[in-house]
XYZ file of C-alpha atoms in Angstrom:
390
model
C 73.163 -10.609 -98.105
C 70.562 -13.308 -99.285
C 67.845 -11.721 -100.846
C 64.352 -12.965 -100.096
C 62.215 -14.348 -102.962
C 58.607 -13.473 -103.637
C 56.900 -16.733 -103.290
C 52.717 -16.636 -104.277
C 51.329 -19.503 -103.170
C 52.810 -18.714 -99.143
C 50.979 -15.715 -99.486
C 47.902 -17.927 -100.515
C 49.026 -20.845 -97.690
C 48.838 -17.411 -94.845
C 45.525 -16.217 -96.013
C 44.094 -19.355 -95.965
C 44.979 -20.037 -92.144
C 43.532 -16.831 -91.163
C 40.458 -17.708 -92.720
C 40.428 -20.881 -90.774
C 41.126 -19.169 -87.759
C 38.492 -16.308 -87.960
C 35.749 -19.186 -88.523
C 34.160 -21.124 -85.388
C 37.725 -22.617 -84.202
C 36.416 -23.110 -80.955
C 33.286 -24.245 -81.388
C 31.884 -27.197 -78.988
C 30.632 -30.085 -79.870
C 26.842 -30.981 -79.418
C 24.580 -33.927 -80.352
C 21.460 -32.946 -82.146
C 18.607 -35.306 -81.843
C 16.407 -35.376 -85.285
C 12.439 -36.339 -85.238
C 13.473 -39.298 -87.365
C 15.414 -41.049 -84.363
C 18.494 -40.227 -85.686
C 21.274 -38.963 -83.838
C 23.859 -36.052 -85.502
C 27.380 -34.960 -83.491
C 29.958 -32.047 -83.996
C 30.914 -29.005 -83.451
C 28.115 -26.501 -83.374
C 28.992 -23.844 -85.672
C 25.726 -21.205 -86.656
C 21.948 -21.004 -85.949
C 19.338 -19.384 -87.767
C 15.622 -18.441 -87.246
C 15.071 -21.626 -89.670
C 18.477 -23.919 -89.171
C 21.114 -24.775 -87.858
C 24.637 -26.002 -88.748
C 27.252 -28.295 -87.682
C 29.657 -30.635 -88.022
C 32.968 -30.288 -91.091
C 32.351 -29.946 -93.478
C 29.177 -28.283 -92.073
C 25.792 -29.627 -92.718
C 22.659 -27.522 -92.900
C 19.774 -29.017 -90.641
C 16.121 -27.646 -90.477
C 14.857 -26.320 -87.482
C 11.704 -28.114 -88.376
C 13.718 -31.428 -88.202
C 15.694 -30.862 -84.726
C 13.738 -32.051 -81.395
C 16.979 -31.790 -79.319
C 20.208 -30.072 -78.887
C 22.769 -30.701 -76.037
C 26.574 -30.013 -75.497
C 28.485 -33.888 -74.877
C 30.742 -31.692 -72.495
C 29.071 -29.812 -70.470
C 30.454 -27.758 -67.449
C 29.333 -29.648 -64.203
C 26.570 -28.761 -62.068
C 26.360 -27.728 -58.257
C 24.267 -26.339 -56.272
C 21.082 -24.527 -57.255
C 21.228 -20.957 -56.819
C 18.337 -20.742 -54.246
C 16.229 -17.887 -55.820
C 14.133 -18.226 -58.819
C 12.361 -15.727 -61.022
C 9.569 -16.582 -62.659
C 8.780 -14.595 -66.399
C 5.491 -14.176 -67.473
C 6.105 -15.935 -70.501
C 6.976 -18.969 -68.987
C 10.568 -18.749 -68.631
C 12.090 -19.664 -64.802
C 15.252 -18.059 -63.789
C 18.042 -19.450 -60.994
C 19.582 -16.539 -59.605
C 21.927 -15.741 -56.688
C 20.621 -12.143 -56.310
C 17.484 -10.292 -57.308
C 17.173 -6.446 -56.695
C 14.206 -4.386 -58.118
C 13.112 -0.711 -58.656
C 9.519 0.912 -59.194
C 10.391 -0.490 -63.173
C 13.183 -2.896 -63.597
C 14.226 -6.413 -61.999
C 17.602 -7.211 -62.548
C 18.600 -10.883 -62.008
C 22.161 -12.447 -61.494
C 22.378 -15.700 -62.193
C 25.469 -18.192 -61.642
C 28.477 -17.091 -63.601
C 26.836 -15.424 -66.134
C 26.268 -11.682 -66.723
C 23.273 -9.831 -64.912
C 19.602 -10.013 -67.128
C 17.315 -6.851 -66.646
C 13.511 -7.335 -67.324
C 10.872 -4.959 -67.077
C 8.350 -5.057 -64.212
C 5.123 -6.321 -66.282
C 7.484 -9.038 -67.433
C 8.191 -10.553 -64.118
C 5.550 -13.081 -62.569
C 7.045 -13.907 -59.330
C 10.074 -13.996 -57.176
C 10.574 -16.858 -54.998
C 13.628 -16.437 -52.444
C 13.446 -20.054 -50.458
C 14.800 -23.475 -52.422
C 11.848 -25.528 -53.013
C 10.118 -27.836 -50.203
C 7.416 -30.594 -49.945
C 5.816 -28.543 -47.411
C 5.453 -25.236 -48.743
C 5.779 -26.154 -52.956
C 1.678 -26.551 -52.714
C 0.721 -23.870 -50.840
C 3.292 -21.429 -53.330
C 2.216 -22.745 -56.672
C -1.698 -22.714 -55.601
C -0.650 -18.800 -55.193
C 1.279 -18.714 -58.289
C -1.825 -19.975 -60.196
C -4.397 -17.318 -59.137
C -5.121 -14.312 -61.151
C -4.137 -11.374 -59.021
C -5.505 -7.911 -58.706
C -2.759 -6.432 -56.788
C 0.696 -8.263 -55.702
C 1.261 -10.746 -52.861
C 4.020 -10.416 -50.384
C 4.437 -14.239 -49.117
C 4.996 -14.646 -45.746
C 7.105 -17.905 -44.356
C 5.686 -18.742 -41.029
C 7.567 -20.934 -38.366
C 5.411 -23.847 -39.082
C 6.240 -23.971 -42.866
C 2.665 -21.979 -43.539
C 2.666 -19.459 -46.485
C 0.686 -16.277 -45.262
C 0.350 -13.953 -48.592
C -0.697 -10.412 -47.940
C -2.161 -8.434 -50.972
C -0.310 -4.970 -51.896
C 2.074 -3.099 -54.296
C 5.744 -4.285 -54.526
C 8.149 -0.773 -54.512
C 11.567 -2.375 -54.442
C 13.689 -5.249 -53.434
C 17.533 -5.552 -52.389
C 19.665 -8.165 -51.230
C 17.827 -7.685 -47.292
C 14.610 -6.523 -47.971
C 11.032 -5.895 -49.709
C 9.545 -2.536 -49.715
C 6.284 -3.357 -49.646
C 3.091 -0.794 -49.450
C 0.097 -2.552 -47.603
C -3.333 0.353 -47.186
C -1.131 3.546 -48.550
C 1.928 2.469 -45.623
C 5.379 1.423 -46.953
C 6.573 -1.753 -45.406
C 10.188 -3.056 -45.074
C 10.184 -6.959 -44.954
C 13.421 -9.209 -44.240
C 13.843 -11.336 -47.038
C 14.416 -14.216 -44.663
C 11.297 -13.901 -43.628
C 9.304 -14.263 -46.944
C 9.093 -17.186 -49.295
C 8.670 -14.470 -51.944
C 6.942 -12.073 -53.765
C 3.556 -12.516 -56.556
C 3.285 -9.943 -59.003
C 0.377 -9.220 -60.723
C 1.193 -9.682 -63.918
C -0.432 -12.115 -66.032
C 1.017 -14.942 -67.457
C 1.407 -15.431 -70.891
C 0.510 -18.203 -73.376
C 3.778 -19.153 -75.103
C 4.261 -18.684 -78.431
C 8.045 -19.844 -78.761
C 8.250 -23.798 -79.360
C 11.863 -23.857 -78.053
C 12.834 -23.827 -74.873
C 16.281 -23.809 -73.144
C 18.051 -25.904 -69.497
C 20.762 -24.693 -68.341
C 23.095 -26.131 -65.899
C 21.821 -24.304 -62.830
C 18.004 -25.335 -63.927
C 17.306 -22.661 -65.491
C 14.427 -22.889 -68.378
C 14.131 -20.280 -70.918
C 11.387 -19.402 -73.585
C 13.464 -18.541 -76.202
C 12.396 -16.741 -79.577
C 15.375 -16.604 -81.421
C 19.242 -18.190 -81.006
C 22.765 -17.191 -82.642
C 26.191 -18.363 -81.998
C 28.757 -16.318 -81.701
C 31.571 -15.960 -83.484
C 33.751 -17.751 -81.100
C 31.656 -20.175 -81.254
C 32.201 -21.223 -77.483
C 28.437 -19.045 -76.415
C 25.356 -18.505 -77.851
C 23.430 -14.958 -77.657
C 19.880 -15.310 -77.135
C 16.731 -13.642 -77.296
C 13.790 -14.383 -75.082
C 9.991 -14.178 -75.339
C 10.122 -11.022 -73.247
C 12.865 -9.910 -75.564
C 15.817 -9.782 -73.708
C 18.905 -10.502 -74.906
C 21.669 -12.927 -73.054
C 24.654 -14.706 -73.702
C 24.880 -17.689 -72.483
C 28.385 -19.994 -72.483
C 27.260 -22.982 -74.552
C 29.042 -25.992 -72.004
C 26.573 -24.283 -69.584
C 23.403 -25.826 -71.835
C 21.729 -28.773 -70.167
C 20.084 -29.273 -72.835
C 17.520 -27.361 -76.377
C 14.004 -28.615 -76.513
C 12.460 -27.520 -79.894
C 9.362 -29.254 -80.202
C 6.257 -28.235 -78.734
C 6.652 -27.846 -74.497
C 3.066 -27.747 -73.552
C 0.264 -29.842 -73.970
C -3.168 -28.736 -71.804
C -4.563 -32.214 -70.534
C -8.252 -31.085 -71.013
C -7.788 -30.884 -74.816
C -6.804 -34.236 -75.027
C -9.300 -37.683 -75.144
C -9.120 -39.267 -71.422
C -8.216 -42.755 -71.471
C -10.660 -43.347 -68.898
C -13.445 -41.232 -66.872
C -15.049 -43.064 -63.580
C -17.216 -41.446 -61.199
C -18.381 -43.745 -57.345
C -20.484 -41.993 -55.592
C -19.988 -41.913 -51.373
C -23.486 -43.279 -50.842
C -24.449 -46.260 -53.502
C -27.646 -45.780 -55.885
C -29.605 -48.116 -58.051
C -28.417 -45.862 -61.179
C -26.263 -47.953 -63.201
C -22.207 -46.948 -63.456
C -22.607 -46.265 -67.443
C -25.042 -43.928 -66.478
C -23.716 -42.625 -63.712
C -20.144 -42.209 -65.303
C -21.967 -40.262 -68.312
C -23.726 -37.877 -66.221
C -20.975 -37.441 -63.212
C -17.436 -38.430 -64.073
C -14.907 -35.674 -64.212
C -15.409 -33.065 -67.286
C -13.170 -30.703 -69.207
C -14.595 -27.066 -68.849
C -12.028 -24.723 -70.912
C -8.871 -25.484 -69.751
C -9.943 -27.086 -66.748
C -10.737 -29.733 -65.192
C -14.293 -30.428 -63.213
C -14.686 -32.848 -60.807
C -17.089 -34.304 -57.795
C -16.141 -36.494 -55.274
C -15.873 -40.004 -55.890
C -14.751 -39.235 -59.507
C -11.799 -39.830 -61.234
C -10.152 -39.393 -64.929
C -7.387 -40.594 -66.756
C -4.987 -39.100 -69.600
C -2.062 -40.828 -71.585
C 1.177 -39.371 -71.753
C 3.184 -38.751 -75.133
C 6.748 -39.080 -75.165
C 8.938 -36.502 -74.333
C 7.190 -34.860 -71.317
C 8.775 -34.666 -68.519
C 6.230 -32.689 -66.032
C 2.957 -32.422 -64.620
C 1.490 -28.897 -63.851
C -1.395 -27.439 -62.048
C -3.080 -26.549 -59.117
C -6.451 -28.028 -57.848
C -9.353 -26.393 -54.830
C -12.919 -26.305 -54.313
C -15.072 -24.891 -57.257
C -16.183 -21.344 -56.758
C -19.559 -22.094 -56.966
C -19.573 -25.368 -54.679
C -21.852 -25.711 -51.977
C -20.340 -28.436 -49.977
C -18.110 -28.231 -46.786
C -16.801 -31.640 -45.928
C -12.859 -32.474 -46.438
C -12.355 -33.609 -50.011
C -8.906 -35.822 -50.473
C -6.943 -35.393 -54.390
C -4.939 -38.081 -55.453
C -2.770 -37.938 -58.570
C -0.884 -41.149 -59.497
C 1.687 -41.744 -62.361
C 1.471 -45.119 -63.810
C -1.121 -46.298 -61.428
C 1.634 -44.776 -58.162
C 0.201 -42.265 -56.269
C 2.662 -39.885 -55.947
C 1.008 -37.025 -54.651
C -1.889 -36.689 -52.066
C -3.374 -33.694 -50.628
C -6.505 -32.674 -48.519
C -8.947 -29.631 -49.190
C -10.914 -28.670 -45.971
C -11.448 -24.828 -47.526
C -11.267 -22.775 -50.261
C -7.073 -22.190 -50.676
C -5.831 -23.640 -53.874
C -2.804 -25.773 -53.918
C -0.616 -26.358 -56.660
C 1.259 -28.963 -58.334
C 4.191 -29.900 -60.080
C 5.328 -33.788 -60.590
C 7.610 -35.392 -62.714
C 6.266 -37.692 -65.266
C 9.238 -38.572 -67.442
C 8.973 -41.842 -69.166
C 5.306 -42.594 -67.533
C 2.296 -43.955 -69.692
C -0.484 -42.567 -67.575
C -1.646 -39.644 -65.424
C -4.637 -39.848 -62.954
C -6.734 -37.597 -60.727
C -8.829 -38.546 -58.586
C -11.226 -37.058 -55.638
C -12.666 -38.876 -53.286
C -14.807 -38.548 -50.326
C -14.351 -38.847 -46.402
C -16.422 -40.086 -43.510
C -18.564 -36.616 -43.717
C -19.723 -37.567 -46.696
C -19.537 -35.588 -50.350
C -22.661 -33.311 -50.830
C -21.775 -30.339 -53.371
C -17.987 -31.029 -52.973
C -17.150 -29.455 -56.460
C -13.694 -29.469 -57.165
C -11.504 -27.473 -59.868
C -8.209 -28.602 -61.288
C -6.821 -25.189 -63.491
C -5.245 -25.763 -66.180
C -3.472 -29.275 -65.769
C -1.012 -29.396 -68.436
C 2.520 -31.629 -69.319
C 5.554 -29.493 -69.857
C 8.759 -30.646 -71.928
């Protein structure tokens, strides 16, 4: 019989492939965009609350450092799931269900395990895709502070009718909705969707995440697994997920929000409907459209302009008469994009519409109101909180 010989350095040679092995083997590979312009690619390896590393032999980045992070493989995209849930913290959520209880909302997105939020960290449920016709009339809803919640009615002739309430549950048919101290069950095909109360936060997180589906999520903290083929994450509201890294879109970590009305405008105009002898300095000083807070305060005829950094990609708000106007004649908005108008809409009464308009690689953003034939006594008008979004 041959007799087998002790041999050290196999012994060494066997632990030193299991080591290799029980490191990030799989790991994908991503390309990290630096605020220097520079451009850094391997495999993604570990994340930190301050850095992240990649590449072999692995280099140590600061967060501080890293505007961008996307997978060069990604999984492909399809279809939008047609449901989104909105976080009060900013985050949006694809999903192909939604079901909720007096407490909890759990939400299912595509191919990836079930998230469960708590109720006061839920700002809205919206169960139709988006549409040109209705996108105005549900984000001017969206944008209200709410004293109870609003069940959003889809009528035949794409108006939103929004009924104010308590939410009690919702299932893959119905909302059980109490309206006056009666419980109501409501199709889901025949809502747009559901407005919590809830307030929206201001976000604190500077990194935000895209998945494949379009989903965007305010995330607090990130770690890769040990497999290094997902990513577990932690949210603003505190959830946990996992999350398979070839379904990232794409990592923003630089700041995503910039409120216009704390920036300089680049210009501020105001032409009155009837002309005066008062000179245009004068009246641009006294009448052109004003920051007040975060909004935006404007009369008709008047019109401001804002510059866009680089990097933003949309333009958020919502825009209807001033509380405290006076006037009753049709007032027109306009908001253009390098000088394009590329969104128009008419105010004859109080409802608030909302906005939200791409802007990627634009220079400029301008509002304008302006009059019609009935003239523009006291027609006030508020934009809230127009703001660009990474």
């Amino acid at each position: 019989m041959r007799r087998f010989r002790f041999r050290p350095w196999l012994l060494l040679a066997s632990l030193a492939l299991c080591s290799i092995g029980s490191s990030n083997t799989f790991a994908v590979d991503v390309e990290i965009e630096l605020s220097s312009g520079d451009k850094v690619r391997g495999p993604w390896d570990a994340a930190s609350g301050e850095t992240i590393t990649i590449g072999q032999p692995p280099k140590v980045i600061e967060l501080s450092q890293v505007t961008q992070l996307r997978p060069l493989d990604p999984e492909s995209t399809g279809v939008p799931p047609a449901m989104e849930v909105t976080l009060v913290d900013g985050s949006s959520i694809r999903a192909n269900e939604v079901t909720a209880d007096g407490s909890t909302v759990k939400v299912s997105p595509n191919r990836q395990a079930t998230m469960s939020f708590v109720l006061n960290a839920v700002r809205g449920i919206r169960f139709r895709p988006s549409a040109a016709n209705t996108d105005p009339q549900w984000l001017g809803l969206f944008e209200r502070e709410l004293r109870s919640d609003l069940l959003v009615i889809h009528r035949g002739n794409a108006q939103l009718d929004p009924v104010e309430g308590v939410v009690l549950s919702i299932d893959d048919k119905m909302v059980l909705f109490e309206l006056d101290g009666e419980k109501i069950e409501a199709p889901l095909d025949r809502l747009e969707g559901v407005i919590l109360r809830n307030r929206t936060e201001t976000r604190t997180s500077k990194v935000r995440l895209e998945d494949i589906n379009g989903t965007q999520l305010v995330v607090s903290r990130m770690e890769v697994e040990p497999a290094g083929e997902s990513v577990r994450l932690t949210l603003g509201s505190g959830v946990q997920h996992e999350l398979k890294i070839s379904q990232i879109k794409r990592i923003q970590f630089a700041s995503g929000t910039q409120l216009l009305t704390r920036q300089k405008p680049a210009s501020q105009t105001m032409s009155p409907y009837l002309k005066t002898n008062v000179s245009e300095s004068l009246f641009d000083a006294w009448f052109a459209p004003a920051s007040e807070g975060d909004d935006l305060s404007a009369v008709a005829g008047g019109s401001v302009e804002y510059r866009v950094d680089e990097g933003f990609e949309n333009l958020v708000g919502s825009v209807g008469r001033d509380p405290s106007s006076e006037g009753q004649s049709k007032i027109k908005i306009q908001i253009a994009v390098d000088e394009e108008v590329v969104w128009e809409q008419d105010l004859a009464d109080d409802s608030i519409v909302g906005f939200r308009l791409p802007v990627t690689g634009a220079r400029r953003v301008k509002f304008t109101v302006l009059p019609t034939p009935d003239g523009d006594v006291g027609d006030l008008v508020r934009f809230y909180k127009p703001r660009l979004l990474k």
